[in-house]
PDB file of C-alpha atoms and ligand atoms in Angstrom:
ATOM      1  CA  UNK R 812       0.088   0.088   0.042  1.00 47.00           C
ATOM      2  CA  UNK R 813       2.728   2.645   1.273  1.00 54.00           C
ATOM      3  CA  UNK R 814       4.514   2.478  -2.153  1.00 51.00           C
ATOM      4  CA  UNK R 815       1.608   4.234  -3.726  1.00 65.00           C
ATOM      5  CA  UNK R 816       2.661   7.133  -1.924  1.00 85.00           C
ATOM      6  CA  UNK R 817       6.343   6.980  -3.200  1.00 90.00           C
ATOM      7  CA  UNK R 818       6.881   9.355  -6.363  1.00 94.00           C
ATOM      8  CA  UNK R 819       6.824   7.441  -9.783  1.00 94.00           C
ATOM      9  CA  UNK R 820      10.353   7.926 -10.396  1.00 95.00           C
ATOM     10  CA  UNK R 821      11.366   6.335  -7.213  1.00 95.00           C
ATOM     11  CA  UNK R 822       9.218   3.360  -7.947  1.00 95.00           C
ATOM     12  CA  UNK R 823      10.494   3.139 -11.501  1.00 96.00           C
ATOM     13  CA  UNK R 824      14.240   3.285 -10.114  1.00 96.00           C
ATOM     14  CA  UNK R 825      13.290   0.644  -7.456  1.00 96.00           C
ATOM     15  CA  UNK R 826      12.100  -1.753 -10.131  1.00 96.00           C
ATOM     16  CA  UNK R 827      15.211  -1.441 -12.068  1.00 96.00           C
ATOM     17  CA  UNK R 828      17.169  -2.187  -9.112  1.00 96.00           C
ATOM     18  CA  UNK R 829      15.321  -5.585  -8.662  1.00 96.00           C
ATOM     19  CA  UNK R 830      17.178  -6.398 -11.911  1.00 95.00           C
ATOM     20  CA  UNK R 831      20.059  -7.201  -9.525  1.00 93.00           C
ATOM     21  CA  UNK R 832      19.811 -10.856  -8.067  1.00 87.00           C
ATOM     22  CA  UNK R 833      19.211 -10.954  -4.323  1.00 88.00           C
ATOM     23  CA  UNK R 834      17.363  -7.398  -4.365  1.00 93.00           C
ATOM     24  CA  UNK R 835      13.887  -7.686  -3.206  1.00 93.00           C
ATOM     25  CA  UNK R 836      10.976  -5.022  -2.982  1.00 92.00           C
ATOM     26  CA  UNK R 837      12.060  -3.843   0.254  1.00 92.00           C
ATOM     27  CA  UNK R 838      15.639  -3.431  -0.445  1.00 94.00           C
ATOM     28  CA  UNK R 839      15.353  -1.797  -3.679  1.00 96.00           C
ATOM     29  CA  UNK R 840      12.878   0.767  -2.455  1.00 95.00           C
ATOM     30  CA  UNK R 841      15.424   1.496   0.518  1.00 95.00           C
ATOM     31  CA  UNK R 842      18.309   1.664  -2.083  1.00 96.00           C
ATOM     32  CA  UNK R 843      16.166   3.948  -4.430  1.00 96.00           C
ATOM     33  CA  UNK R 844      15.576   6.314  -1.641  1.00 96.00           C
ATOM     34  CA  UNK R 845      19.364   6.370  -0.664  1.00 96.00           C
ATOM     35  CA  UNK R 846      20.287   6.982  -4.079  1.00 96.00           C
ATOM     36  CA  UNK R 847      18.057  10.295  -4.691  1.00 96.00           C
ATOM     37  CA  UNK R 848      19.074  11.551  -1.141  1.00 97.00           C
ATOM     38  CA  UNK R 849      22.814  11.435  -2.282  1.00 96.00           C
ATOM     39  CA  UNK R 850      24.368  14.886  -2.437  1.00 97.00           C
ATOM     40  CA  UNK R 851      24.934  15.860  -6.151  1.00 96.00           C
ATOM     41  CA  UNK R 852      28.839  15.224  -5.835  1.00 97.00           C
ATOM     42  CA  UNK R 853      28.360  11.783  -4.420  1.00 96.00           C
ATOM     43  CA  UNK R 854      25.666  11.121  -6.611  1.00 96.00           C
ATOM     44  CA  UNK R 855      27.858  12.108 -10.066  1.00 97.00           C
ATOM     45  CA  UNK R 856      30.668   9.892  -8.719  1.00 97.00           C
ATOM     46  CA  UNK R 857      28.379   6.982  -8.156  1.00 96.00           C
ATOM     47  CA  UNK R 858      26.744   7.390 -11.409  1.00 95.00           C
ATOM     48  CA  UNK R 859      30.057   7.677 -13.322  1.00 96.00           C
ATOM     49  CA  UNK R 860      31.600   4.433 -11.414  1.00 96.00           C
ATOM     50  CA  UNK R 861      28.668   2.230 -12.516  1.00 95.00           C
ATOM     51  CA  UNK R 862      28.994   3.602 -16.162  1.00 95.00           C
ATOM     52  CA  UNK R 863      32.865   3.348 -15.909  1.00 94.00           C
ATOM     53  CA  UNK R 864      32.498  -0.446 -14.806  1.00 94.00           C
ATOM     54  CA  UNK R 865      29.961  -1.405 -17.244  1.00 94.00           C
ATOM     55  CA  UNK R 866      31.989   0.002 -20.360  1.00 93.00           C
ATOM     56  CA  UNK R 867      35.576  -1.061 -19.008  1.00 93.00           C
ATOM     57  CA  UNK R 868      34.805  -4.663 -17.736  1.00 93.00           C
ATOM     58  CA  UNK R 869      34.933  -7.400 -20.246  1.00 93.00           C
ATOM     59  CA  UNK R 870      36.135 -10.819 -19.981  1.00 95.00           C
ATOM     60  CA  UNK R 871      39.768 -12.372 -20.036  1.00 96.00           C
ATOM     61  CA  UNK R 872      40.627 -13.443 -23.531  1.00 94.00           C
ATOM     62  CA  UNK R 873      42.519 -16.430 -21.950  1.00 95.00           C
ATOM     63  CA  UNK R 874      40.601 -17.826 -19.038  1.00 97.00           C
ATOM     64  CA  UNK R 875      36.762 -15.833 -19.237  1.00 96.00           C
ATOM     65  CA  UNK R 876      37.210 -14.296 -15.694  1.00 97.00           C
ATOM     66  CA  UNK R 877      36.497 -10.409 -15.472  1.00 96.00           C
ATOM     67  CA  UNK R 878      38.944  -8.138 -17.011  1.00 96.00           C
ATOM     68  CA  UNK R 879      39.439  -4.497 -17.658  1.00 94.00           C
ATOM     69  CA  UNK R 880      39.512  -3.236 -21.280  1.00 92.00           C
ATOM     70  CA  UNK R 881      42.674  -1.434 -22.267  1.00 88.00           C
ATOM     71  CA  UNK R 882      42.370   0.904 -25.266  1.00 86.00           C
ATOM     72  CA  UNK R 883      43.596  -0.132 -28.280  1.00 86.00           C
ATOM     73  CA  UNK R 884      44.355  -3.793 -27.251  1.00 84.00           C
ATOM     74  CA  UNK R 885      42.565  -6.689 -28.625  1.00 81.00           C
ATOM     75  CA  UNK R 886      43.800  -8.958 -25.806  1.00 86.00           C
ATOM     76  CA  UNK R 887      42.530  -8.448 -22.556  1.00 92.00           C
ATOM     77  CA  UNK R 888      43.886 -10.453 -19.510  1.00 95.00           C
ATOM     78  CA  UNK R 889      42.413 -10.686 -16.032  1.00 96.00           C
ATOM     79  CA  UNK R 890      44.500  -9.731 -12.844  1.00 96.00           C
ATOM     80  CA  UNK R 891      45.007 -13.559 -12.241  1.00 97.00           C
ATOM     81  CA  UNK R 892      46.259 -14.425 -15.938  1.00 96.00           C
ATOM     82  CA  UNK R 893      48.712 -11.515 -15.433  1.00 95.00           C
ATOM     83  CA  UNK R 894      50.007 -12.564 -12.127  1.00 96.00           C
ATOM     84  CA  UNK R 895      53.158 -14.424 -12.636  1.00 95.00           C
ATOM     85  CA  UNK R 896      53.205 -16.120  -9.249  1.00 95.00           C
ATOM     86  CA  UNK R 897      50.337 -18.048 -10.272  1.00 96.00           C
ATOM     87  CA  UNK R 898      50.748 -21.885 -10.779  1.00 96.00           C
ATOM     88  CA  UNK R 899      50.116 -22.395 -14.451  1.00 95.00           C
ATOM     89  CA  UNK R 900      50.123 -26.198 -14.108  1.00 96.00           C
ATOM     90  CA  UNK R 901      46.817 -26.244 -12.215  1.00 96.00           C
ATOM     91  CA  UNK R 902      43.576 -24.980 -13.961  1.00 97.00           C
ATOM     92  CA  UNK R 903      40.414 -24.841 -12.095  1.00 96.00           C
ATOM     93  CA  UNK R 904      37.420 -25.349 -14.518  1.00 96.00           C
ATOM     94  CA  UNK R 905      34.246 -23.485 -13.473  1.00 94.00           C
ATOM     95  CA  UNK R 906      31.034 -22.455 -15.201  1.00 94.00           C
ATOM     96  CA  UNK R 907      30.757 -18.678 -14.206  1.00 94.00           C
ATOM     97  CA  UNK R 908      33.238 -15.861 -13.657  1.00 95.00           C
ATOM     98  CA  UNK R 909      31.668 -15.420 -10.173  1.00 92.00           C
ATOM     99  CA  UNK R 910      32.803 -19.037  -9.282  1.00 91.00           C
ATOM    100  CA  UNK R 911      36.337 -17.727  -9.599  1.00 95.00           C
ATOM    101  CA  UNK R 912      35.908 -15.233  -6.854  1.00 93.00           C
ATOM    102  CA  UNK R 913      34.102 -18.152  -4.685  1.00 89.00           C
ATOM    103  CA  UNK R 914      37.499 -20.293  -5.250  1.00 90.00           C
ATOM    104  CA  UNK R 915      39.718 -17.283  -4.421  1.00 92.00           C
ATOM    105  CA  UNK R 916      37.980 -16.805  -0.985  1.00 86.00           C
ATOM    106  CA  UNK R 917      39.768 -20.028  -0.002  1.00 82.00           C
ATOM    107  CA  UNK R 918      42.767 -18.087  -0.133  1.00 86.00           C
ATOM    108  CA  UNK R 919      44.515 -21.236  -0.597  1.00 86.00           C
ATOM    109  CA  UNK R 920      44.227 -22.074  -4.476  1.00 92.00           C
ATOM    110  CA  UNK R 921      47.113 -20.582  -6.278  1.00 94.00           C
ATOM    111  CA  UNK R 922      46.426 -21.979  -9.736  1.00 96.00           C
ATOM    112  CA  UNK R 923      44.769 -20.665 -12.955  1.00 97.00           C
ATOM    113  CA  UNK R 924      41.048 -20.876 -14.150  1.00 98.00           C
ATOM    114  CA  UNK R 925      39.069 -21.668 -17.131  1.00 98.00           C
ATOM    115  CA  UNK R 926      35.552 -20.276 -17.254  1.00 98.00           C
ATOM    116  CA  UNK R 927      33.243 -22.250 -19.633  1.00 97.00           C
ATOM    117  CA  UNK R 928      30.455 -19.755 -19.644  1.00 94.00           C
ATOM    118  CA  UNK R 929      28.134 -22.536 -19.684  1.00 94.00           C
ATOM    119  CA  UNK R 930      27.861 -26.533 -18.693  1.00 95.00           C
ATOM    120  CA  UNK R 931      26.795 -28.907 -21.347  1.00 95.00           C
ATOM    121  CA  UNK R 932      23.199 -29.712 -21.102  1.00 94.00           C
ATOM    122  CA  UNK R 933      21.611 -31.176 -24.449  1.00 91.00           C
ATOM    123  CA  UNK R 934      18.161 -31.061 -22.816  1.00 91.00           C
ATOM    124  CA  UNK R 935      18.573 -27.338 -22.721  1.00 92.00           C
ATOM    125  CA  UNK R 936      20.127 -27.118 -26.312  1.00 94.00           C
ATOM    126  CA  UNK R 937      23.697 -26.309 -24.748  1.00 94.00           C
ATOM    127  CA  UNK R 938      26.299 -28.050 -26.353  1.00 95.00           C
ATOM    128  CA  UNK R 939      30.181 -28.108 -26.066  1.00 95.00           C
ATOM    129  CA  UNK R 940      30.496 -25.740 -28.906  1.00 95.00           C
ATOM    130  CA  UNK R 941      28.376 -23.134 -26.778  1.00 95.00           C
ATOM    131  CA  UNK R 942      30.984 -23.256 -23.909  1.00 96.00           C
ATOM    132  CA  UNK R 943      34.618 -22.195 -23.844  1.00 96.00           C
ATOM    133  CA  UNK R 944      35.582 -25.953 -24.007  1.00 96.00           C
ATOM    134  CA  UNK R 945      36.675 -25.973 -27.807  1.00 95.00           C
ATOM    135  CA  UNK R 946      38.922 -22.962 -26.996  1.00 95.00           C
ATOM    136  CA  UNK R 947      40.235 -24.599 -23.769  1.00 96.00           C
ATOM    137  CA  UNK R 948      40.868 -28.140 -25.370  1.00 96.00           C
ATOM    138  CA  UNK R 949      42.115 -26.944 -28.924  1.00 95.00           C
ATOM    139  CA  UNK R 950      44.006 -23.772 -28.166  1.00 95.00           C
ATOM    140  CA  UNK R 951      44.814 -23.173 -24.312  1.00 96.00           C
ATOM    141  CA  UNK R 952      45.625 -26.391 -23.074  1.00 96.00           C
ATOM    142  CA  UNK R 953      48.201 -27.280 -25.766  1.00 96.00           C
ATOM    143  CA  UNK R 954      49.815 -24.287 -25.265  1.00 95.00           C
ATOM    144  CA  UNK R 955      49.979 -24.846 -21.596  1.00 96.00           C
ATOM    145  CA  UNK R 956      51.326 -28.422 -22.346  1.00 96.00           C
ATOM    146  CA  UNK R 957      54.156 -26.788 -24.434  1.00 95.00           C
ATOM    147  CA  UNK R 958      55.577 -25.312 -21.341  1.00 94.00           C
ATOM    148  CA  UNK R 959      54.738 -28.044 -18.688  1.00 95.00           C
ATOM    149  CA  UNK R 960      55.131 -31.691 -18.813  1.00 95.00           C
ATOM    150  CA  UNK R 961      52.171 -32.394 -16.497  1.00 96.00           C
ATOM    151  CA  UNK R 962      48.910 -30.346 -16.068  1.00 97.00           C
ATOM    152  CA  UNK R 963      46.233 -30.672 -13.382  1.00 96.00           C
ATOM    153  CA  UNK R 964      42.621 -29.723 -14.177  1.00 97.00           C
ATOM    154  CA  UNK R 965      40.334 -29.263 -11.160  1.00 95.00           C
ATOM    155  CA  UNK R 966      36.583 -29.359 -11.857  1.00 94.00           C
ATOM    156  CA  UNK R 967      34.588 -26.938  -9.704  1.00 91.00           C
ATOM    157  CA  UNK R 968      30.930 -27.478 -11.068  1.00 88.00           C
ATOM    158  CA  UNK R 969      27.533 -27.125  -9.349  1.00 83.00           C
ATOM    159  CA  UNK R 970      26.250 -30.552  -8.796  1.00 80.00           C
ATOM    160  CA  UNK R 971      23.699 -31.751 -11.253  1.00 84.00           C
ATOM    161  CA  UNK R 972      23.326 -32.994 -14.830  1.00 88.00           C
ATOM    162  CA  UNK R 973      25.417 -30.257 -16.405  1.00 91.00           C
ATOM    163  CA  UNK R 974      28.329 -31.063 -14.281  1.00 90.00           C
ATOM    164  CA  UNK R 975      28.080 -34.865 -15.126  1.00 91.00           C
ATOM    165  CA  UNK R 976      27.657 -34.259 -18.950  1.00 94.00           C
ATOM    166  CA  UNK R 977      30.392 -31.690 -19.111  1.00 95.00           C
ATOM    167  CA  UNK R 978      32.922 -33.914 -16.926  1.00 94.00           C
ATOM    168  CA  UNK R 979      32.125 -37.030 -19.190  1.00 94.00           C
ATOM    169  CA  UNK R 980      32.940 -34.672 -22.397  1.00 96.00           C
ATOM    170  CA  UNK R 981      36.093 -33.347 -20.899  1.00 96.00           C
ATOM    171  CA  UNK R 982      37.435 -36.765 -19.869  1.00 95.00           C
ATOM    172  CA  UNK R 983      36.382 -38.421 -23.263  1.00 96.00           C
ATOM    173  CA  UNK R 984      37.963 -35.336 -25.349  1.00 96.00           C
ATOM    174  CA  UNK R 985      41.011 -35.618 -23.376  1.00 96.00           C
ATOM    175  CA  UNK R 986      41.463 -39.445 -23.479  1.00 95.00           C
ATOM    176  CA  UNK R 987      41.524 -39.117 -27.364  1.00 94.00           C
ATOM    177  CA  UNK R 988      44.737 -36.637 -27.251  1.00 94.00           C
ATOM    178  CA  UNK R 989      48.151 -37.956 -27.648  1.00 93.00           C
ATOM    179  CA  UNK R 990      48.805 -35.953 -24.629  1.00 94.00           C
ATOM    180  CA  UNK R 991      46.094 -37.509 -22.662  1.00 95.00           C
ATOM    181  CA  UNK R 992      48.620 -39.083 -19.956  1.00 95.00           C
ATOM    182  CA  UNK R 993      50.150 -35.813 -19.183  1.00 96.00           C
ATOM    183  CA  UNK R 994      46.695 -34.320 -17.880  1.00 96.00           C
ATOM    184  CA  UNK R 995      45.138 -35.567 -14.792  1.00 95.00           C
ATOM    185  CA  UNK R 996      41.532 -34.375 -13.713  1.00 95.00           C
ATOM    186  CA  UNK R 997      40.559 -34.151 -10.368  1.00 93.00           C
ATOM    187  CA  UNK R 998      37.004 -33.178  -8.630  1.00 87.00           C
ATOM    188  CA  UNK R 999      36.647 -31.348  -5.448  1.00 79.00           C
ATOM    189  CA  UNK R1000      36.002 -33.691  -2.547  1.00 67.00           C
ATOM    190  CA  UNK R1001      32.677 -35.343  -2.197  1.00 58.00           C
ATOM    191  CA  UNK R1002      32.430 -33.478   1.114  1.00 53.00           C
ATOM    192  CA  UNK R1003      30.857 -30.587  -0.809  1.00 61.00           C
ATOM    193  CA  UNK R1004      26.917 -30.754  -0.157  1.00 59.00           C
ATOM    194  CA  UNK R1005      25.231 -32.831  -2.777  1.00 56.00           C
ATOM    195  CA  UNK R1006      23.553 -29.733  -4.272  1.00 58.00           C
ATOM    196  CA  UNK R1007      25.928 -27.263  -3.443  1.00 64.00           C
ATOM    197  CA  UNK R1008      25.770 -23.865  -4.827  1.00 68.00           C
ATOM    198  CA  UNK R1009      29.290 -21.966  -5.536  1.00 69.00           C
ATOM    199  CA  UNK R1010      27.864 -18.687  -4.340  1.00 70.00           C
ATOM    200  CA  UNK R1011      27.052 -19.767  -0.809  1.00 70.00           C
ATOM    201  CA  UNK R1012      30.355 -22.122  -0.228  1.00 74.00           C
ATOM    202  CA  UNK R1013      32.456 -20.451   2.791  1.00 78.00           C
ATOM    203  CA  UNK R1014      36.190 -20.469   2.568  1.00 80.00           C
ATOM    204  CA  UNK R1015      36.666 -23.340   4.815  1.00 79.00           C
ATOM    205  CA  UNK R1016      34.392 -25.632   2.969  1.00 80.00           C
ATOM    206  CA  UNK R1017      36.523 -25.045  -0.207  1.00 81.00           C
ATOM    207  CA  UNK R1018      39.739 -25.424   1.304  1.00 82.00           C
ATOM    208  CA  UNK R1019      38.874 -28.937   2.612  1.00 80.00           C
ATOM    209  CA  UNK R1020      37.187 -29.888  -0.500  1.00 80.00           C
ATOM    210  CA  UNK R1021      40.486 -28.727  -2.326  1.00 83.00           C
ATOM    211  CA  UNK R1022      42.661 -30.719  -0.095  1.00 81.00           C
ATOM    212  CA  UNK R1023      40.756 -33.638  -0.211  1.00 79.00           C
ATOM    213  CA  UNK R1024      40.192 -33.514  -3.972  1.00 85.00           C
ATOM    214  CA  UNK R1025      40.003 -37.063  -5.915  1.00 83.00           C
ATOM    215  CA  UNK R1026      41.377 -37.897  -9.414  1.00 84.00           C
ATOM    216  CA  UNK R1027      38.528 -38.902 -11.644  1.00 85.00           C
TER     217      UNK R1027
HETATM  218 ZN1   ZN X 463      42.398 -14.657 -16.946  1.00 67.78          ZN
END
């Protein structure tokens, strides 16, 4: 009832804020009210920051994590791929860029990543070519194997059919390569809740699951 008393532009702004996952009716209205009450200077900075982030952020051309666009440069690398202290013999394969952030929370994993964008799910018409798997298997992984004798792929997928289908595809594709015996595939420990959601995993759970990972 009470929202009828809010001016239309605030209701409209609140509606747009609900485009963000996790923002419900109450918090969207509170945020909208906070935004319109910002002093002009703060508002300008806020607005500019949103605009800049949206325009500047793209995806790492190597691993698919978030990266900053650099003017005049085709290739954009994320902070993790640019970091020379990372172990490039370990690649954590995950579905979404935000899964990288979850894994980084553990503060223990020092390897690199490959974000797939999607998991294979034929029922939803998502096939290997709709994911970053061809890029990874045909370009990136062979390039890594030129530098290292052995590479470990650590699978970090949300439990479910997509996880099973993607794992099976990866295993089978690698099995057919002549470098197959140089690549080991591990999966985070079964200690993870059966239907775990990467967004809600805490650091301790990830550390434990990483330590107890199993070869598959
Ligand atoms: Zn990267």
